[in-house]
Short mmCIF file of C-alpha atoms and ligand atoms in Angstrom, two decimals:
data_model
loop_
_atom_site.label_atom_id
_atom_site.label_comp_id
_atom_site.label_asym_id
_atom_site.label_seq_id
_atom_site.Cartn_x
_atom_site.Cartn_y
_atom_site.Cartn_z
CA MET O 18 42.36 -16.08 -9.98
CA ARG O 19 39.53 -13.99 -8.50
CA GLU O 20 37.23 -15.74 -6.04
CA CYS O 21 33.62 -15.01 -5.09
CA ASP O 22 30.49 -16.78 -3.79
CA PHE O 23 28.32 -16.40 -6.91
CA LEU O 24 29.60 -15.99 -10.45
CA ILE O 25 26.81 -14.75 -12.68
CA VAL O 26 27.14 -15.15 -16.45
CA GLY O 27 25.31 -12.37 -18.33
CA ALA O 28 24.74 -8.76 -17.29
CA GLY O 29 21.35 -8.23 -18.94
CA ILE O 30 18.35 -7.57 -16.73
CA ALA O 31 18.36 -11.20 -15.48
CA GLY O 32 21.99 -11.26 -14.34
CA ALA O 33 21.94 -7.70 -13.01
CA SER O 34 18.75 -8.21 -10.99
CA VAL O 35 19.74 -11.49 -9.30
CA ALA O 36 23.20 -10.02 -8.62
CA HIS O 37 21.52 -7.05 -6.93
CA TRP O 38 19.83 -9.19 -4.26
CA LEU O 39 22.64 -11.71 -3.78
CA ALA O 40 25.28 -9.01 -3.31
CA LYS O 41 23.55 -7.79 -0.15
CA GLU O 42 24.95 -10.84 1.70
CA HIS O 43 27.46 -12.49 -0.64
CA LYS O 44 30.46 -11.73 -2.80
CA VAL O 45 29.19 -11.53 -6.39
CA VAL O 46 30.88 -11.07 -9.76
CA VAL O 47 28.93 -10.71 -13.02
CA LEU O 48 30.68 -11.70 -16.26
CA GLU O 49 29.50 -10.03 -19.48
CA ARG O 50 30.81 -10.94 -22.91
CA GLU O 51 30.04 -7.54 -24.50
CA ASP O 52 31.74 -4.25 -23.64
CA GLN O 53 28.55 -3.02 -21.91
CA PRO O 54 25.68 -4.63 -20.00
CA GLY O 55 22.31 -4.57 -21.76
CA TYR O 56 23.56 -4.72 -25.37
CA HIS O 57 21.35 -7.68 -26.28
CA THR O 58 17.66 -8.29 -25.46
CA THR O 59 17.52 -6.03 -22.40
CA GLY O 60 18.32 -2.96 -24.50
CA ARG O 61 15.74 -3.85 -27.16
CA SER O 62 12.40 -4.21 -25.36
CA ILE O 63 9.36 -1.98 -25.66
CA ALA O 64 9.35 -1.49 -21.90
CA VAL O 65 5.83 -2.47 -20.92
CA TYR O 66 4.56 -3.80 -17.59
CA THR O 67 1.16 -5.42 -17.95
CA GLU O 68 -0.95 -7.87 -15.98
CA ALA O 69 -2.86 -8.79 -19.15
CA TYR O 70 -0.23 -10.76 -21.07
CA GLY O 71 1.42 -14.16 -20.84
CA PRO O 72 0.94 -17.36 -18.82
CA ALA O 73 -0.39 -17.13 -15.23
CA ALA O 74 3.09 -17.60 -13.71
CA ILE O 75 4.39 -14.65 -15.72
CA ARG O 76 1.53 -12.43 -14.62
CA ALA O 77 2.10 -13.46 -11.00
CA LEU O 78 5.83 -12.68 -11.20
CA ALA O 79 5.06 -9.30 -12.75
CA ILE O 80 2.49 -8.51 -10.04
CA ALA O 81 5.07 -9.43 -7.38
CA GLY O 82 7.29 -6.61 -8.70
CA GLY O 83 4.61 -3.95 -9.25
CA PRO O 84 4.98 -2.20 -5.87
CA PHE O 85 8.80 -2.03 -6.32
CA PHE O 86 8.48 -0.33 -9.71
CA LYS O 87 5.97 2.15 -8.31
CA ASN O 88 7.87 2.89 -5.08
CA PRO O 89 11.51 1.88 -5.46
CA PRO O 90 13.83 2.21 -2.47
CA LYS O 91 15.47 5.66 -2.29
CA ASP O 92 18.95 4.29 -2.96
CA PHE O 93 17.81 2.38 -6.06
CA THR O 94 17.16 5.35 -8.34
CA SER O 95 16.54 9.07 -8.43
CA LEU O 96 14.25 8.61 -11.46
CA PRO O 97 10.72 7.20 -11.63
CA LEU O 98 10.91 3.59 -12.85
CA CYS O 99 7.46 3.62 -14.44
CA HIS O 100 4.48 5.73 -15.38
CA PRO O 101 0.84 4.81 -16.05
CA HIS O 102 0.17 3.91 -19.67
CA GLY O 103 -2.72 1.45 -20.09
CA LEU O 104 -2.95 -1.39 -22.61
CA MET O 105 -5.81 -2.32 -24.88
CA PHE O 106 -6.31 -5.69 -26.55
CA VAL O 107 -8.39 -5.45 -29.72
CA ALA O 108 -10.06 -8.14 -31.84
CA ARG O 109 -11.55 -8.36 -35.29
CA GLU O 110 -14.82 -10.28 -35.69
CA ASP O 111 -12.89 -13.53 -36.36
CA GLN O 112 -10.77 -13.04 -33.21
CA LYS O 113 -13.58 -12.35 -30.73
CA THR O 114 -13.51 -15.80 -29.08
CA LEU O 115 -9.78 -15.49 -28.53
CA LEU O 116 -10.21 -12.08 -26.91
CA TYR O 117 -12.94 -13.24 -24.55
CA ASP O 118 -10.90 -16.34 -23.59
CA ALA O 119 -7.93 -14.09 -22.79
CA LEU O 120 -10.13 -11.74 -20.77
CA LYS O 121 -11.52 -14.64 -18.75
CA ALA O 122 -8.01 -15.92 -18.04
CA VAL O 123 -6.60 -12.63 -16.74
CA GLN O 124 -9.51 -11.21 -14.74
CA PRO O 125 -9.25 -13.45 -11.65
CA MET O 126 -5.76 -12.13 -10.85
CA SER O 127 -6.38 -8.59 -12.16
CA PRO O 128 -10.05 -7.63 -11.72
CA ALA O 129 -9.42 -4.08 -12.99
CA ILE O 130 -9.04 -5.48 -16.52
CA ARG O 131 -12.39 -4.94 -18.23
CA GLU O 132 -14.13 -5.11 -21.56
CA ILE O 133 -14.66 -1.77 -23.26
CA SER O 134 -16.88 -0.97 -26.21
CA VAL O 135 -15.51 -0.32 -29.67
CA ALA O 136 -16.75 3.28 -29.34
CA GLU O 137 -14.72 3.71 -26.13
CA ALA O 138 -11.66 2.19 -27.78
CA VAL O 139 -11.88 4.55 -30.74
CA ALA O 140 -12.47 7.52 -28.42
CA MET O 141 -9.26 6.59 -26.58
CA VAL O 142 -7.19 5.93 -29.72
CA PRO O 143 -8.86 7.82 -32.57
CA VAL O 144 -6.53 6.40 -35.25
CA LEU O 145 -8.11 2.94 -34.80
CA LYS O 146 -10.54 2.07 -37.62
CA ARG O 147 -13.96 1.53 -36.15
CA ASP O 148 -15.01 -1.04 -38.76
CA TYR O 149 -11.85 -3.11 -38.11
CA LEU O 150 -12.78 -3.67 -34.47
CA ALA O 151 -15.31 -6.10 -33.01
CA ALA O 152 -14.30 -6.35 -29.32
CA CYS O 153 -11.74 -4.81 -26.96
CA PHE O 154 -10.53 -4.96 -23.38
CA LEU O 155 -8.41 -2.59 -21.34
CA ASP O 156 -5.78 -3.13 -18.66
CA PRO O 157 -5.74 0.26 -16.93
CA ASN O 158 -2.86 -0.87 -14.67
CA THR O 159 -0.35 -1.27 -17.50
CA MET O 160 2.73 0.90 -17.04
CA ALA O 161 5.57 2.09 -19.25
CA LEU O 162 8.89 1.14 -17.65
CA ASP O 163 12.19 2.99 -17.75
CA VAL O 164 14.35 -0.05 -18.58
CA ASN O 165 17.64 1.79 -18.35
CA ALA O 166 16.81 3.21 -14.91
CA ILE O 167 15.77 -0.26 -13.69
CA HIS O 168 18.85 -1.99 -15.12
CA GLN O 169 21.21 0.71 -13.79
CA GLY O 170 19.48 0.58 -10.41
CA TYR O 171 20.21 -3.14 -10.10
CA LEU O 172 23.84 -2.63 -11.17
CA ARG O 173 24.31 0.36 -8.83
CA GLY O 174 23.05 -1.72 -5.89
CA LEU O 175 25.43 -4.54 -6.83
CA LYS O 176 28.41 -2.16 -6.90
CA ALA O 177 27.38 -0.39 -3.68
CA ALA O 178 27.38 -3.78 -1.94
CA GLY O 179 30.92 -4.50 -3.16
CA GLY O 180 30.03 -6.63 -6.20
CA GLU O 181 31.31 -6.02 -9.69
CA VAL O 182 30.55 -6.42 -13.38
CA VAL O 183 33.43 -7.49 -15.60
CA THR O 184 32.84 -6.70 -19.29
CA ASN O 185 34.58 -8.23 -22.33
CA ALA O 186 34.52 -11.39 -20.21
CA GLU O 187 32.86 -14.25 -22.08
CA ALA O 188 32.81 -17.40 -19.93
CA THR O 189 34.47 -19.66 -22.47
CA ARG O 190 35.67 -22.53 -20.28
CA LEU O 191 34.04 -23.76 -17.06
CA GLU O 192 35.63 -26.57 -15.06
CA ARG O 193 34.54 -28.04 -11.71
CA LYS O 194 37.49 -28.55 -9.34
CA GLY O 195 37.44 -29.02 -5.57
CA GLY O 196 33.80 -27.93 -5.19
CA LYS O 197 34.29 -24.76 -7.27
CA TRP O 198 33.79 -23.63 -10.83
CA ILE O 199 36.95 -22.30 -12.42
CA VAL O 200 35.78 -20.01 -15.19
CA THR O 201 38.11 -18.77 -17.89
CA THR O 202 37.36 -15.51 -19.72
CA PRO O 203 39.42 -13.09 -21.87
CA ALA O 204 39.36 -10.77 -18.82
CA GLY O 205 40.86 -13.32 -16.42
CA VAL O 206 40.04 -16.46 -14.46
CA PHE O 207 37.33 -16.51 -11.78
CA ALA O 208 36.30 -19.11 -9.20
CA ALA O 209 33.08 -19.66 -7.25
CA PRO O 210 31.12 -22.59 -5.84
CA VAL O 211 28.04 -21.47 -7.82
CA VAL O 212 27.63 -20.27 -11.41
CA ILE O 213 24.32 -18.63 -12.29
CA ASN O 214 23.37 -19.02 -15.94
CA ALA O 215 21.79 -15.69 -16.92
CA ALA O 216 23.14 -15.83 -20.47
CA GLY O 217 19.82 -14.90 -22.15
CA ALA O 218 19.52 -16.45 -25.63
CA TRP O 219 22.86 -18.23 -25.00
CA ALA O 220 21.71 -20.09 -21.86
CA ASP O 221 21.77 -23.50 -23.57
CA VAL O 222 25.14 -22.67 -25.15
CA LEU O 223 26.57 -21.98 -21.69
CA ALA O 224 24.93 -25.15 -20.35
CA ALA O 225 26.74 -27.20 -22.99
CA ARG O 226 30.03 -25.74 -21.71
CA VAL O 227 29.42 -27.27 -18.25
CA GLY O 228 28.03 -30.51 -19.67
CA ALA O 229 24.44 -29.77 -18.55
CA LYS O 230 21.40 -30.96 -20.44
CA ALA O 231 19.74 -28.24 -22.56
CA ILE O 232 16.38 -26.81 -21.46
CA GLY O 233 15.29 -26.51 -25.10
CA LEU O 234 15.47 -22.73 -25.17
CA VAL O 235 14.24 -21.20 -28.43
CA PRO O 236 15.26 -17.59 -29.09
CA LYS O 237 12.61 -15.88 -31.22
CA ARG O 238 13.26 -12.70 -33.15
CA ARG O 239 10.91 -9.75 -32.69
CA THR O 240 11.05 -6.58 -34.79
CA VAL O 241 10.22 -3.00 -33.85
CA ILE O 242 10.01 0.10 -36.04
CA ALA O 243 9.63 3.70 -34.88
CA PHE O 244 7.64 6.18 -36.96
CA ALA O 245 6.00 9.58 -36.53
CA PRO O 246 2.25 9.75 -35.81
CA PRO O 247 0.14 11.64 -38.38
CA ALA O 248 0.68 15.42 -38.37
CA GLY O 249 -1.23 17.10 -35.56
CA VAL O 250 -1.88 13.84 -33.70
CA ASN O 251 -0.47 13.49 -30.21
CA GLY O 252 -0.66 9.89 -29.04
CA ASN O 253 1.15 10.33 -25.74
CA ALA O 254 -1.98 9.50 -23.75
CA TRP O 255 -2.90 6.40 -25.80
CA PRO O 256 -2.67 2.97 -24.21
CA VAL O 257 -0.51 0.35 -25.91
CA VAL O 258 -2.72 -1.31 -28.54
CA PHE O 259 -2.26 -5.07 -29.00
CA ASP O 260 -3.93 -7.27 -31.59
CA THR O 261 -5.38 -10.14 -29.57
CA LYS O 262 -3.81 -12.82 -31.80
CA GLU O 263 -0.46 -11.01 -31.54
CA GLU O 264 -0.35 -10.06 -35.22
CA TRP O 265 0.74 -6.48 -34.46
CA TYR O 266 0.96 -3.88 -31.71
CA PHE O 267 1.92 -0.27 -31.24
CA LYS O 268 2.93 1.94 -28.35
CA VAL O 269 3.60 5.66 -28.30
CA ASP O 270 6.86 6.49 -26.62
CA ALA O 271 7.75 10.18 -26.17
CA GLY O 272 5.79 11.23 -29.27
CA THR O 273 7.07 8.42 -31.52
CA VAL O 274 5.01 5.37 -32.43
CA LEU O 275 6.76 2.02 -31.90
CA GLY O 276 5.14 -0.69 -34.01
CA SER O 277 5.76 -4.41 -34.34
CA PRO O 278 4.33 -7.32 -36.34
CA ALA O 279 4.75 -9.29 -33.09
CA ASP O 280 6.97 -11.70 -35.00
CA ALA O 281 8.39 -14.71 -33.20
CA THR O 282 10.76 -16.25 -35.73
CA PRO O 283 13.04 -18.94 -34.26
CA SER O 284 16.68 -17.86 -34.46
CA PRO O 285 20.05 -19.05 -33.27
CA PRO O 286 21.40 -16.92 -30.41
CA THR O 287 22.89 -13.92 -32.22
CA ASP O 288 23.00 -10.13 -32.47
CA ALA O 289 19.48 -10.01 -33.98
CA GLN O 290 18.78 -7.54 -36.79
CA PRO O 291 15.44 -6.58 -38.36
CA GLU O 292 14.52 -8.16 -41.70
CA GLU O 293 12.79 -6.29 -44.55
CA ILE O 294 9.86 -8.75 -44.64
CA ASP O 295 9.03 -8.11 -40.98
CA ILE O 296 9.23 -4.35 -41.48
CA ALA O 297 6.85 -4.65 -44.45
CA LEU O 298 4.47 -6.78 -42.35
CA THR O 299 4.49 -4.21 -39.54
CA ILE O 300 3.52 -1.44 -41.97
CA ASP O 301 0.83 -3.51 -43.67
CA ARG O 302 -0.83 -4.73 -40.47
CA ILE O 303 -0.81 -1.38 -38.67
CA GLU O 304 -2.07 0.46 -41.75
CA ARG O 305 -4.95 -2.05 -42.06
CA ALA O 306 -6.08 -1.52 -38.47
CA THR O 307 -5.50 2.24 -38.21
CA THR O 308 -5.60 5.45 -40.19
CA MET O 309 -1.85 6.00 -39.60
CA PRO O 310 0.13 6.05 -42.84
CA ILE O 311 3.71 4.89 -42.23
CA ARG O 312 5.80 6.96 -44.61
CA ARG O 313 9.21 7.10 -42.96
CA ILE O 314 10.86 4.78 -40.50
CA ILE O 315 12.84 6.72 -37.92
CA ARG O 316 14.45 3.70 -36.26
CA LYS O 317 14.23 -0.06 -36.45
CA TRP O 318 15.61 -2.90 -34.40
CA ALA O 319 15.11 -6.54 -33.48
CA GLY O 320 15.77 -8.58 -30.38
CA LEU O 321 15.50 -12.17 -29.24
CA ARG O 322 12.80 -13.29 -26.82
CA SER O 323 13.87 -16.70 -25.54
CA PHE O 324 11.27 -19.28 -24.51
CA VAL O 325 11.15 -22.80 -23.14
CA ALA O 326 8.22 -25.09 -24.00
CA ASP O 327 5.74 -23.78 -21.41
CA GLY O 328 6.68 -20.09 -21.73
CA VAL O 329 7.58 -19.85 -18.02
CA PRO O 330 11.11 -18.86 -16.93
CA VAL O 331 13.53 -21.42 -15.52
CA ALA O 332 14.99 -20.63 -12.09
CA GLY O 333 16.62 -23.33 -10.00
CA TYR O 334 19.65 -25.53 -9.51
CA ASP O 335 20.40 -28.11 -12.15
CA PRO O 336 19.83 -31.44 -10.36
CA ASN O 337 22.58 -33.14 -12.38
CA VAL O 338 25.37 -30.53 -12.37
CA GLU O 339 26.63 -29.41 -8.98
CA GLY O 340 26.64 -25.64 -8.39
CA PHE O 341 24.95 -24.75 -11.69
CA PHE O 342 21.87 -22.53 -11.31
CA TRP O 343 19.56 -21.67 -14.22
CA LEU O 344 17.97 -18.24 -14.69
CA ALA O 345 16.69 -18.25 -18.25
CA GLY O 346 13.67 -18.29 -20.55
CA GLN O 347 12.16 -14.90 -19.63
CA GLY O 348 10.62 -14.67 -23.12
CA GLY O 349 8.89 -11.36 -23.76
CA TYR O 350 8.48 -10.55 -20.08
CA GLY O 351 11.97 -10.30 -18.60
CA ILE O 352 11.81 -6.64 -17.60
CA GLU O 353 8.38 -6.63 -15.96
CA THR O 354 9.11 -9.91 -14.11
CA SER O 355 12.65 -8.93 -13.15
CA VAL O 356 11.88 -7.95 -9.55
CA GLY O 357 9.66 -10.94 -8.73
CA LEU O 358 11.84 -13.44 -10.58
CA SER O 359 15.22 -12.22 -9.35
CA ARG O 360 14.13 -12.10 -5.70
CA THR O 361 12.83 -15.64 -6.16
CA ALA O 362 16.03 -16.79 -7.89
CA ALA O 363 18.26 -15.27 -5.20
CA SER O 364 16.18 -16.96 -2.53
CA LEU O 365 16.33 -20.36 -4.31
CA ALA O 366 20.05 -20.01 -4.98
CA THR O 367 20.67 -19.54 -1.24
CA GLY O 368 18.45 -22.46 -0.25
CA LYS O 369 15.61 -20.36 1.16
CA GLY O 370 12.84 -21.48 -1.19
CA ILE O 371 10.24 -19.27 -2.85
CA PRO O 372 9.67 -15.92 -1.05
CA ALA O 373 6.36 -15.92 0.83
CA ASP O 374 4.75 -13.12 -1.22
CA VAL O 375 5.60 -14.89 -4.49
CA ARG O 376 4.35 -18.22 -3.12
CA ALA O 377 1.10 -16.47 -2.15
CA LEU O 378 0.66 -15.58 -5.81
CA GLY O 379 0.66 -19.30 -6.66
CA ILE O 380 4.27 -19.87 -7.76
CA THR O 381 5.94 -23.12 -6.68
CA GLU O 382 9.54 -24.31 -7.04
CA ARG O 383 8.27 -26.92 -9.46
CA ASP O 384 6.79 -24.22 -11.76
CA LEU O 385 10.27 -22.81 -12.28
CA ALA O 386 12.50 -25.90 -11.94
CA PRO O 387 14.43 -27.12 -15.01
CA MET O 388 13.27 -30.69 -14.28
CA ARG O 389 9.73 -29.97 -15.54
CA LEU O 390 11.19 -29.59 -19.04
CA TRP O 391 12.93 -32.94 -18.92
CA ASP O 392 10.32 -35.19 -17.31
CA GLY O 393 7.53 -34.25 -19.71
CA THR O 394 5.34 -32.42 -17.15
CA ALA O 395 5.75 -28.93 -18.65
CA LYS O 396 2.66 -27.85 -20.55
CA VAL O 397 3.30 -26.62 -24.06
CA ALA O 398 2.24 -22.99 -24.48
CA ALA O 399 1.58 -20.91 -27.57
CA HIS O 400 3.82 -17.84 -27.59
C1 FAD S 504 11.13 -6.42 -29.22
C2 FAD S 504 11.08 -6.86 -27.76
C3 FAD S 504 10.13 -6.32 -26.92
C4 FAD S 504 10.09 -6.68 -25.57
N1 FAD S 504 9.19 -6.04 -24.76
C5 FAD S 504 9.18 -6.34 -23.46
C6 FAD S 504 8.29 -5.66 -22.59
O1 FAD S 504 7.54 -4.78 -23.02
N2 FAD S 504 8.28 -5.99 -21.26
C7 FAD S 504 9.12 -6.96 -20.76
O2 FAD S 504 9.07 -7.22 -19.56
N3 FAD S 504 9.98 -7.62 -21.57
C8 FAD S 504 10.04 -7.34 -22.89
N4 FAD S 504 10.90 -8.00 -23.71
C9 FAD S 504 11.67 -9.12 -23.17
C10 FAD S 504 12.88 -8.69 -22.35
O3 FAD S 504 13.60 -7.68 -23.04
C11 FAD S 504 13.76 -9.92 -22.08
O4 FAD S 504 12.99 -10.93 -21.45
C12 FAD S 504 14.95 -9.61 -21.17
O5 FAD S 504 15.64 -8.48 -21.62
C13 FAD S 504 15.90 -10.81 -21.15
O6 FAD S 504 17.00 -10.44 -20.33
P1 FAD S 504 18.25 -11.36 -20.17
O7 FAD S 504 19.14 -10.72 -19.18
O8 FAD S 504 17.81 -12.76 -19.95
O9 FAD S 504 18.95 -11.38 -21.63
P2 FAD S 504 20.00 -10.39 -22.29
O10 FAD S 504 19.64 -8.98 -22.08
O11 FAD S 504 20.18 -10.83 -23.70
O12 FAD S 504 21.32 -10.65 -21.46
C14 FAD S 504 22.07 -11.85 -21.56
C15 FAD S 504 23.55 -11.45 -21.56
O13 FAD S 504 24.37 -12.60 -21.43
C16 FAD S 504 25.57 -12.34 -22.11
N5 FAD S 504 26.24 -13.62 -22.34
C17 FAD S 504 25.78 -14.67 -23.05
N6 FAD S 504 26.68 -15.70 -23.01
C18 FAD S 504 27.70 -15.27 -22.24
C19 FAD S 504 28.92 -15.87 -21.80
N7 FAD S 504 29.26 -17.13 -22.13
N8 FAD S 504 29.76 -15.15 -21.00
C20 FAD S 504 29.45 -13.87 -20.64
N9 FAD S 504 28.27 -13.25 -21.03
C21 FAD S 504 27.43 -13.95 -21.81
C22 FAD S 504 25.10 -11.66 -23.38
O14 FAD S 504 26.16 -10.91 -23.98
C23 FAD S 504 23.97 -10.78 -22.86
O15 FAD S 504 24.39 -9.46 -22.58
C24 FAD S 504 11.00 -7.64 -25.07
C25 FAD S 504 11.95 -8.20 -25.91
C26 FAD S 504 12.01 -7.80 -27.25
C27 FAD S 504 13.08 -8.38 -28.13
#
């Protein structure tokens, strides 16, 4: 039996990032069911950091990590973790109210976000149809992230501090004995006083294995297709373009357009695959809003974005199950929030409370605690 201080279940961005901070002072082992970390949602994102998207707590947690992405410590990576990209929200006439409500909500925390005219929007992204658009705003601070470099940076730091990731190691049985969890996996038996549940879409499945109450996590499938821009068009300098009601979006990544119908279809936790109907919707919606014909799909994939009722992640000890710490529900924001959330989770897991800089951004323990989902105080969000 191998012993450590913290046993983390799941080696996606959530597990890797909290392991990174905890390993600086504690013995940490990360258990991953697949044969490589990042196979599920972490490897399937569209890699955007934006201050213009999601509930206030999400935007705060993203902002808390912005300086790290821009200036990572030297030993974290030899590659840039991000580059400027920009993001534009656009609205049709019938969506204008929604767009202005969203603009009003995000400006207090991010005053650089500003309305732009339709003419400016079309000048920036000439494939947008002028007569489709009625209002637009721009987040000039949005960045494109290098997810692999970020994920590998967390894992490298874990290993450098003496921690380890064990793959092909699904935590199948978890028993509490003598103040420790004894965790059985196909790769051996592990013991630790604390288990951190970073199992992504499977977080409630893992909770059931320790007898904890579910947090009501709903994995939602989202589809992405990659296609070539029209001949002669170079979209590398375009911002990400997001329909304000989340009916579609597209982002140019190294010369290829990534498009999505922004679907959010509830799914069991699984190895999500794209469905034909969602691919057809992507093509239809992007062709309606732009002059880009989508003739050939170069790549397609789907991933699960897992949400609890209020759309805010869950980070904190389960009050009813000793030594069981939740780190789940990152939804569509788990990469951009990974620095702010994992530093917070590591601090909470070691009894130090919310880090001062994160607290200064308005985040309280209560905002993240699992209890809010059980006592009826969590607000229900649309996502
Ligand atoms: C299409 C799409 C676009 C997105 N775009 C963005 C974006 O632009 N910006 C952003 O910030 N976020 C984005 N996201 C969201 C982001 O990718 C997720 O929030 C994040 O990857 C979740 O990470 P995770 O570690 O919780 O989950 P995962 O990466 O799924 O990791 C969980 C891991 O736990 C393992 N596991 C589960 N059960 C067990 C067990 N019992 N034992 C051992 N291992 C177990 C699984 O095998 C898995 O590897 C996007 C997501 C999708 C699908």
